[in-house]
XYZ file of C-alpha atoms in Angstrom:
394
model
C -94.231 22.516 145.672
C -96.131 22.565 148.889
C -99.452 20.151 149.453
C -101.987 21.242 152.080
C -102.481 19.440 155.132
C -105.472 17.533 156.353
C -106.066 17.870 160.045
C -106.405 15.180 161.935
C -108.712 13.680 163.889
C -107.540 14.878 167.310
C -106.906 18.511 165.633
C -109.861 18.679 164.556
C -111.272 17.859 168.257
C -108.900 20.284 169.746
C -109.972 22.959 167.000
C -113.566 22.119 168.140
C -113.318 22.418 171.634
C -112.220 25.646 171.651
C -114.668 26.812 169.225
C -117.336 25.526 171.654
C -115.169 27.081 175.340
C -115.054 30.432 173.638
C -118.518 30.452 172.539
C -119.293 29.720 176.080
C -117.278 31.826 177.585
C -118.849 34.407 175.189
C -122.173 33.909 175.089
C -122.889 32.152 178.815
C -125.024 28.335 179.024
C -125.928 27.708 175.828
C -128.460 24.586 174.591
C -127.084 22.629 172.408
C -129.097 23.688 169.752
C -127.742 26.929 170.230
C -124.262 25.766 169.778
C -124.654 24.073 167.130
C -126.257 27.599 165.398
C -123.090 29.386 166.485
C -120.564 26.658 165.350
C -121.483 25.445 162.404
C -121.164 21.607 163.650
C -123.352 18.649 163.212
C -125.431 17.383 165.721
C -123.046 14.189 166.323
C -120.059 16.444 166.465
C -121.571 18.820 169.123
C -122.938 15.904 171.394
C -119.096 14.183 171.465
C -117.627 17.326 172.545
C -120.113 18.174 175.088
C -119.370 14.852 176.118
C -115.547 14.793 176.459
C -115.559 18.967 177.893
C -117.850 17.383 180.835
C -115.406 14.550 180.803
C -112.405 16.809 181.439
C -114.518 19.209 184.308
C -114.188 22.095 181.910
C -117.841 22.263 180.909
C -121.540 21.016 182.718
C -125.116 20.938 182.533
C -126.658 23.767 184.637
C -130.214 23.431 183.830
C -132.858 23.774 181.228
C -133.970 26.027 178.535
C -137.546 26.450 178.341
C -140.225 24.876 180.546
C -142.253 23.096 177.718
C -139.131 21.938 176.037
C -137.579 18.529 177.811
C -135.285 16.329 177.049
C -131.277 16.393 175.795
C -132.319 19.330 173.318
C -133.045 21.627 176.224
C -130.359 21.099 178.542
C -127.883 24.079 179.162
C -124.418 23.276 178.919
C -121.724 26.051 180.446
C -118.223 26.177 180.990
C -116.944 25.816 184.915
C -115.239 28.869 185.839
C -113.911 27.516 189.419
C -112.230 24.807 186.853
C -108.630 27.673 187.641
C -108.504 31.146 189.117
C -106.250 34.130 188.133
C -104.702 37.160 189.795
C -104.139 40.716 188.490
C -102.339 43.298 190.131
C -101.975 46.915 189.275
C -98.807 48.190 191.073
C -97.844 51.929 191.546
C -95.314 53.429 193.788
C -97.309 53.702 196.635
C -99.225 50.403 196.905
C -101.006 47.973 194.750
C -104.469 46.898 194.038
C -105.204 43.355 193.163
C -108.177 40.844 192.301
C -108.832 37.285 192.242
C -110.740 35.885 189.642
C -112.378 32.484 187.875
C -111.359 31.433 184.786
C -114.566 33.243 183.212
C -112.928 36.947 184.203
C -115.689 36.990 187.315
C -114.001 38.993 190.437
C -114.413 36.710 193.164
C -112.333 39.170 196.016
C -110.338 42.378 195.807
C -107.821 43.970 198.116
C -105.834 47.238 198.642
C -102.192 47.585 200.193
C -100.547 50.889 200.586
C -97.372 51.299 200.634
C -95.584 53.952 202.576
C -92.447 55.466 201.194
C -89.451 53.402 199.361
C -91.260 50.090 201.157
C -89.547 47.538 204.011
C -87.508 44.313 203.232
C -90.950 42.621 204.359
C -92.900 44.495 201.656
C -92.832 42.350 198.670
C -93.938 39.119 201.382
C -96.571 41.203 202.717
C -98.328 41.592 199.409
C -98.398 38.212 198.355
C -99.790 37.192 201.935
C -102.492 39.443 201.342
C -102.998 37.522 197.740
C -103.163 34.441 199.124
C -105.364 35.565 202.265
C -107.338 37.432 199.356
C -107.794 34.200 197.743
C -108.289 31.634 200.798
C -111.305 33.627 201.361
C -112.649 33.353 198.007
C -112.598 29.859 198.304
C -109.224 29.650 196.324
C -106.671 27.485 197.305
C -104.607 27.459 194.009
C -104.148 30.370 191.354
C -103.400 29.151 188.003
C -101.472 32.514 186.462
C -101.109 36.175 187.986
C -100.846 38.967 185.624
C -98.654 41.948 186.832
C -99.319 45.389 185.701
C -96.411 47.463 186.938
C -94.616 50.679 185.519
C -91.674 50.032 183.263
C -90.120 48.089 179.938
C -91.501 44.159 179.462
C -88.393 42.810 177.727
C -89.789 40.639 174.477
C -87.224 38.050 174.560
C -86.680 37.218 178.584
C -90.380 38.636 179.702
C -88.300 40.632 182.357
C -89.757 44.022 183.807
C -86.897 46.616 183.521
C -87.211 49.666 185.216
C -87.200 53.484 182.955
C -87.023 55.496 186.002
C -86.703 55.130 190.209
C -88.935 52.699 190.688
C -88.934 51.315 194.467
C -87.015 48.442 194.935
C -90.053 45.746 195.867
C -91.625 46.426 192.730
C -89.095 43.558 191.237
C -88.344 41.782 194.787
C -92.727 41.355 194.426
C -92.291 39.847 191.006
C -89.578 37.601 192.465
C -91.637 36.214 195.627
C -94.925 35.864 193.469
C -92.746 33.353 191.093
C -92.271 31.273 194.363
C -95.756 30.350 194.325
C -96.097 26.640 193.256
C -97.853 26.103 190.461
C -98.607 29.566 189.306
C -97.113 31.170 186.100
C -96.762 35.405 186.478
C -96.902 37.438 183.784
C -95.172 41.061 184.002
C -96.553 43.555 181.767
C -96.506 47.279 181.592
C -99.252 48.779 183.329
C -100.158 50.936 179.987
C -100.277 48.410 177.483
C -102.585 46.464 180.113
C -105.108 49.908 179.831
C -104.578 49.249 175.926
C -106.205 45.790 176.043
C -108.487 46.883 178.482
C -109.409 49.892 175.984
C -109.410 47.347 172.994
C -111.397 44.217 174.507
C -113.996 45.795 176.596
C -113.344 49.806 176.537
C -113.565 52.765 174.000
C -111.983 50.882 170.901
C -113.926 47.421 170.584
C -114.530 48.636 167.476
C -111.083 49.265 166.305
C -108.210 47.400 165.241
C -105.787 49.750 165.052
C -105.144 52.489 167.871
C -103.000 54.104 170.015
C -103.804 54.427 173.752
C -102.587 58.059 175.402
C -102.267 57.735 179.194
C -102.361 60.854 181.007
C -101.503 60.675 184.720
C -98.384 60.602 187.080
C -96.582 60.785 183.799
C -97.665 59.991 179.946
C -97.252 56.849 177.806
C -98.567 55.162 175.258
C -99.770 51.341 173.911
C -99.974 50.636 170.330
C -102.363 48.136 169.065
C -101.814 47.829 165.376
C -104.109 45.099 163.228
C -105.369 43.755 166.463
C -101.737 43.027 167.804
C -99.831 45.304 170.896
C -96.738 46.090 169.563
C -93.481 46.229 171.875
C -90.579 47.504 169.879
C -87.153 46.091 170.014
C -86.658 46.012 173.676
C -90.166 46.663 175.242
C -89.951 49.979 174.584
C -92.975 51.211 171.848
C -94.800 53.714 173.752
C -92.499 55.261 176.013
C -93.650 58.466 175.172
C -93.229 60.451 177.864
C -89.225 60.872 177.230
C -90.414 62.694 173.473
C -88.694 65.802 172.972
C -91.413 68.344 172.328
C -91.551 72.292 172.201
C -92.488 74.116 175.044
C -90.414 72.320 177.627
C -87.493 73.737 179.626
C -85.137 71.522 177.961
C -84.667 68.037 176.310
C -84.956 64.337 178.052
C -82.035 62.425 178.647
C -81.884 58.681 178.797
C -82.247 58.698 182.665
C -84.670 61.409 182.854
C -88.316 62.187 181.251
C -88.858 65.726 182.736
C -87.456 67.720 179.110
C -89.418 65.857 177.154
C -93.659 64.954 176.467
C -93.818 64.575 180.178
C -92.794 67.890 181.035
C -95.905 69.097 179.306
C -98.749 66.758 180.286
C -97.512 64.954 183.549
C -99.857 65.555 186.649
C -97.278 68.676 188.010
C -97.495 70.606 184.868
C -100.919 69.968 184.395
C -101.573 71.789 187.909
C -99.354 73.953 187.503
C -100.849 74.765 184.001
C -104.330 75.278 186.136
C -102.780 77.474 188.750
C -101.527 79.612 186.022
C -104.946 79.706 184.934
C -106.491 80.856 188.240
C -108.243 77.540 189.127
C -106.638 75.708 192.204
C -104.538 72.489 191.916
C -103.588 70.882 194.651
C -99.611 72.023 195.162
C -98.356 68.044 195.671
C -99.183 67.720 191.622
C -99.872 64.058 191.658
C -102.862 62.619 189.181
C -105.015 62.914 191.677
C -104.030 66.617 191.937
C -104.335 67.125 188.188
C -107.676 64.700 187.894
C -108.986 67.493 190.476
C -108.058 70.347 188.286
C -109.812 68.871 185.170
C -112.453 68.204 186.977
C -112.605 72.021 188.359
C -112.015 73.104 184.872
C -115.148 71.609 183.596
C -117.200 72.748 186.404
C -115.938 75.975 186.153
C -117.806 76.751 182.444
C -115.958 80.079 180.675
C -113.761 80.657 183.334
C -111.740 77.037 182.905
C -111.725 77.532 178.976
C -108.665 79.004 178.439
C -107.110 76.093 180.809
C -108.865 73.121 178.708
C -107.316 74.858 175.494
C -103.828 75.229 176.206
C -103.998 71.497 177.693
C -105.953 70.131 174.841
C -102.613 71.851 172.779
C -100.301 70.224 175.063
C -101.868 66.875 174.281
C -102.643 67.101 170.443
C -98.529 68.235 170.443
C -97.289 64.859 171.494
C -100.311 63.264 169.907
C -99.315 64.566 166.452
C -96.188 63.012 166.611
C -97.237 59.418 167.412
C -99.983 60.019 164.656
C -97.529 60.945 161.816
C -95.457 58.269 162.376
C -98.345 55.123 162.861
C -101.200 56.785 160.972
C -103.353 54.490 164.088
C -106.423 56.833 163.180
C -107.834 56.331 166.168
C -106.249 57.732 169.523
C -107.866 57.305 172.842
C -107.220 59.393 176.362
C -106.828 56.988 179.179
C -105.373 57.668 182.494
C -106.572 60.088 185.271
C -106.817 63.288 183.411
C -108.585 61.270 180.288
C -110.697 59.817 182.295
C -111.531 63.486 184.263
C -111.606 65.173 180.726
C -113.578 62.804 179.100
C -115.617 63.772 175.937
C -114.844 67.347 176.184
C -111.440 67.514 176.631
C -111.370 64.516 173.885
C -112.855 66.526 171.217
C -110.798 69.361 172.061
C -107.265 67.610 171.319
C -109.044 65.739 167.960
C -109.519 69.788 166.777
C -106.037 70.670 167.581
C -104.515 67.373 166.514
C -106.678 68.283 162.907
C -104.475 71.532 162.763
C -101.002 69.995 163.170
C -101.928 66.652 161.259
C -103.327 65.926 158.012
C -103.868 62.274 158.843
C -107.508 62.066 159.637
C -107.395 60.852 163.390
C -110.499 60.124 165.756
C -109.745 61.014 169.495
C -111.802 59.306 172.122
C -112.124 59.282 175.697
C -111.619 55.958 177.586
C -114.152 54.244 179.115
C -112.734 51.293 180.758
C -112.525 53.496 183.804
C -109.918 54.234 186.504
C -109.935 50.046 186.929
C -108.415 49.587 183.465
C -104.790 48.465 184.296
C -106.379 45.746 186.899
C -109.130 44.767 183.491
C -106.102 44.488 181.561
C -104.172 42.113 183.588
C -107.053 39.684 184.094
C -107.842 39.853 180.619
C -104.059 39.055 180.343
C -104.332 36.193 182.992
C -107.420 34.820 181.324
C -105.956 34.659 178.188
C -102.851 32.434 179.534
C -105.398 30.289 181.118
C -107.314 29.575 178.310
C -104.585 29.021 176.367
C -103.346 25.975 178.476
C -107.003 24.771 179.397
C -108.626 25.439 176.045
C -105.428 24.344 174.219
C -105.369 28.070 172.593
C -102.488 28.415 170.150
């Protein structure tokens, strides 16, 4: 026989607090009136935790509500976002992007640095001088957490970033001098799960819980969100789509190689060479860019880019079927370069095509949280590990 548990007094703080931080956070300076509406609490309990959250520097008063309304009742309380800063990085083979934020998700800088080739030995250093440069002229001496969106498998148990293909080498030797920052936890996550939460907190599926994200660009993978969770798999491995052996490629993946499998049909060489075929010019390095162009062209080309659109739409509702039958997500959304260039149209195109080869009702949508969504991803990753030790977030 079990008894239920009554919290405690300093639980039931705690549990408060971060009621009133993420209604902050949410909403902006509230009065608080206005967080007592949104909370539920009584008066006494709202004033003592307005008091200790100014206490701790998380929380202050920036001002008034209302010009005919004085006194404590008007005063606008909001949370202090310089109170930490955060870091997100998208990395791809030939450079990275990063930002430095406050602990509200705000950019406060940005920065760009290519990378030519395989790298240098000083490549990995160079980066994380720029980050800290970045950040010293942001007014940002210390970063709390840096979220890492990179290509490969996130193990579950070790958080280690293991690598599916030939990934340069200062992809991991950058993981390894960002850990050497004092002070700073670094999260390493896989660049298309990042786009997932990016897709699911502020993108195409804030209004579902359950979804799978299809990126289409250098190559194709997948994030799962099911019942509001991301799912990894075993070893970090859900969503590795692109090694899925399909029809219509010249042969079958192997466990060191994607190009037999859903990769060989939708990454960014077959799509241009899919729009050569077609008559429409593609760019003959096939990189996303490449293929984003040839989308693009498609769509601007009316009738004559038709027949191109179809037999890609195909391509995608093919490996889209298969995910589908096996999560039922009802919900699938196009991310990437080329679902980003495709957008709507293409998107309705693979939900008619995925309607023929499925008879699981699924909704496909184009992304919207833009060619930016693997940096939104990590800080909404960062910012979550922040809160969590600031807010006390379980």
């Amino acid at each position: 026989m079990t008894t239920a548990r009554t919290a405690t007094p300093s639980t039931a703080r705690a549990i408060n607090d971060r009621l009133a931080l993420n209604f902050l956070l949410e909403h902006g300076a509230l009065t608080a009136t206005e967080l007592r509406d949104l909370t539920g609490l009584s008066r006494p309990t709202v004033a003592d935790l307005l008091d200790r959250l100014q206490r701790t520097g998380l929380v202050a008063v920036v001002g008034e509500r209302g010009e005919q309304r004085r006194g404590p009742n008007a005063r606008l309380y909001a949370l202090v976002a310089s109170r930490a800063h955060l870091a997100a990085f998208d990395v791809r083979s030939g450079g990275v992007s990063l930002v430095v934020a406050d602990l509200a998700g705000r950019s406060l800088a940005t920065a760009e640095v290519p990378v030519d080739g395989d790298g240098g030995p000083d490549t990995a250093r160079t980066i994380v001088a720029t980050l800290l440069d970045t950040a010293r002229g942001a007014g940002v001496e210390r970063l709390h957490t840096v979220a890492v969106g990179a290509p490969g498998l996130v193990d579950p148990a070790t958080g280690r970033l293991q690598s599916t293909g030939n990934l340069p080498a200062w992809h991991a030797e950058l993981l390894a001098a960002l850990r050497e920052l004092p002070g700073t936890e670094v999260i390493p996550e896989n660049e298309v799960n990042l786009a997932g939460r990016a897709e699911y907190r502020v993108g195409a599926a804030r209004d579902r819980d359950t979804f799978v994200l299809l990126w289409l660009g250098h190559s194709v993978g997948a994030a799962v969100i099911l019942d509001g969770r991301l799912r990894r798999g075993f070893s970090g491995g859900t969503g590795e789509i692109c090694f899925l052996p399909v029809p219509g490629t010249v042969g079958l993946p192997s466990a060191d190689s994607c190009e037999g499998g859903f990769h060989g049909l939708v990454g960014s060489a077959a799509i241009c060479a899919l729009a050569r075929a077609h008559g429409l010019p593609a760019d003959p390095v096939g990189d996303a860019p490449a293929a984003e162009a040839a989308v693009r062209a498609a769509l601007a080309a009316g009738a004559e880019g038709e027949d191109f659109l179809d037999e890609l739409a195909e391509r995608i509702a093919i490996g889209a079927a298969s995910v589908c039958v096996v999560l039922d997500p009802g919900c699938v959304v196009l991310g990437g370069e080329i679902g980003r260039a495709g957008g709507p149209e293409l998107a309705g195109r693979v939900e008619r095509r995925l309607a023929r080869l499925s008879p699981l009702s699924t909704e496909v949508r184009a992304g919207t949280a833009g060619g930016g969504a693997v940096l939104a991803g990590a800080v909404l990753t960062a910012g979550d590990a922040v809160r969590r030790d600031l807010f006390g977030e379980p």
